[in-house]
């Protein structure tokens, strides 16, 4: 059981890293973060298409990572 959970945790962590790296940048570097990054933070531009899929997949993968981590900690007790 422990080995299977560790393998799933590693696969999920790699998938989460890949999903984060595949997402497009939301601002143009430091100047975008200072001047116009705040309006994107509060949802003025909605993600569409592939960006929307990557955003939702990242959330799901993060939740799975969180759950697997707690489950593994419970099993290791």
Tab-separated table of C-alpha atoms in Angstrom:
chain	number	residue	atom	x	y	z
A	1	UNK	CA	0.000	0.000	0.000
A	2	UNK	CA	2.805	2.423	0.883
A	3	UNK	CA	4.685	1.748	-2.329
A	4	UNK	CA	1.598	2.322	-4.458
A	5	UNK	CA	0.853	5.612	-2.691
A	6	UNK	CA	4.433	6.809	-3.087
A	7	UNK	CA	4.398	5.945	-6.793
A	8	UNK	CA	1.080	7.775	-7.264
A	9	UNK	CA	2.439	10.753	-5.338
A	10	UNK	CA	5.539	10.948	-7.536
A	11	UNK	CA	3.495	10.661	-10.732
A	12	UNK	CA	1.103	13.349	-9.515
A	13	UNK	CA	3.964	15.661	-8.517
A	14	UNK	CA	5.577	15.302	-11.950
A	15	UNK	CA	2.214	15.954	-13.632
A	16	UNK	CA	1.688	19.060	-11.494
A	17	UNK	CA	5.137	20.397	-12.398
A	18	UNK	CA	4.476	19.756	-16.097
A	19	UNK	CA	1.080	21.467	-15.975
A	20	UNK	CA	2.503	24.544	-14.275
A	21	UNK	CA	5.333	24.785	-16.800
A	22	UNK	CA	2.953	24.417	-19.752
A	23	UNK	CA	0.818	27.380	-18.694
A	24	UNK	CA	1.387	30.645	-20.492
A	25	UNK	CA	2.676	33.654	-18.602
A	26	UNK	CA	0.040	36.106	-17.405
A	27	UNK	CA	2.169	39.255	-17.532
A	28	UNK	CA	5.161	40.598	-19.398
A	29	UNK	CA	7.813	40.209	-16.726
A	30	UNK	CA	8.396	42.622	-13.880
A	31	UNK	CA	6.902	45.625	-15.690
A	32	UNK	CA	3.653	43.731	-16.223
A	33	UNK	CA	3.558	42.718	-12.584
A	34	UNK	CA	3.921	46.337	-11.457
A	35	UNK	CA	1.639	48.060	-13.951
A	36	UNK	CA	-0.937	45.648	-15.334
A	37	UNK	CA	-0.592	42.352	-13.530
A	38	UNK	CA	-3.113	43.238	-10.836
A	39	UNK	CA	-6.048	43.450	-13.201
A	40	UNK	CA	-5.375	39.914	-14.415
A	41	UNK	CA	-5.129	38.752	-10.830
A	42	UNK	CA	-8.707	39.814	-10.168
A	43	UNK	CA	-10.142	38.093	-13.234
A	44	UNK	CA	-10.507	40.820	-15.841
A	45	UNK	CA	-9.253	38.414	-18.521
A	46	UNK	CA	-10.709	34.931	-18.527
A	47	UNK	CA	-8.766	31.919	-19.668
A	48	UNK	CA	-10.067	30.159	-22.760
A	49	UNK	CA	-9.302	26.960	-24.593
A	50	UNK	CA	-6.057	25.270	-23.663
A	51	UNK	CA	-5.282	27.794	-20.904
A	52	UNK	CA	-8.602	27.027	-19.243
A	53	UNK	CA	-7.959	23.279	-19.450
A	54	UNK	CA	-4.448	23.656	-18.022
A	55	UNK	CA	-5.759	25.875	-15.215
A	56	UNK	CA	-8.450	23.384	-14.203
A	57	UNK	CA	-6.125	20.386	-14.555
A	58	UNK	CA	-3.579	22.136	-12.320
A	59	UNK	CA	-6.215	22.665	-9.627
A	60	UNK	CA	-7.369	19.039	-9.789
A	61	UNK	CA	-3.803	17.737	-9.732
A	62	UNK	CA	-2.965	19.943	-6.752
A	63	UNK	CA	-5.972	18.686	-4.808
A	64	UNK	CA	-5.023	15.081	-5.609
A	65	UNK	CA	-1.451	15.775	-4.464
A	66	UNK	CA	-2.766	17.243	-1.206
A	67	UNK	CA	-5.065	14.243	-0.595
A	68	UNK	CA	-2.371	11.688	-1.437
A	69	UNK	CA	0.077	13.391	0.900
A	70	UNK	CA	-2.347	13.234	3.814
A	71	UNK	CA	-3.317	9.653	2.986
A	72	UNK	CA	0.322	8.617	2.879
A	73	UNK	CA	1.002	10.338	6.212
A	74	UNK	CA	-1.975	8.471	7.712
A	75	UNK	CA	-0.775	5.111	6.354
A	76	UNK	CA	2.777	5.680	7.643
A	77	UNK	CA	1.599	6.215	11.230
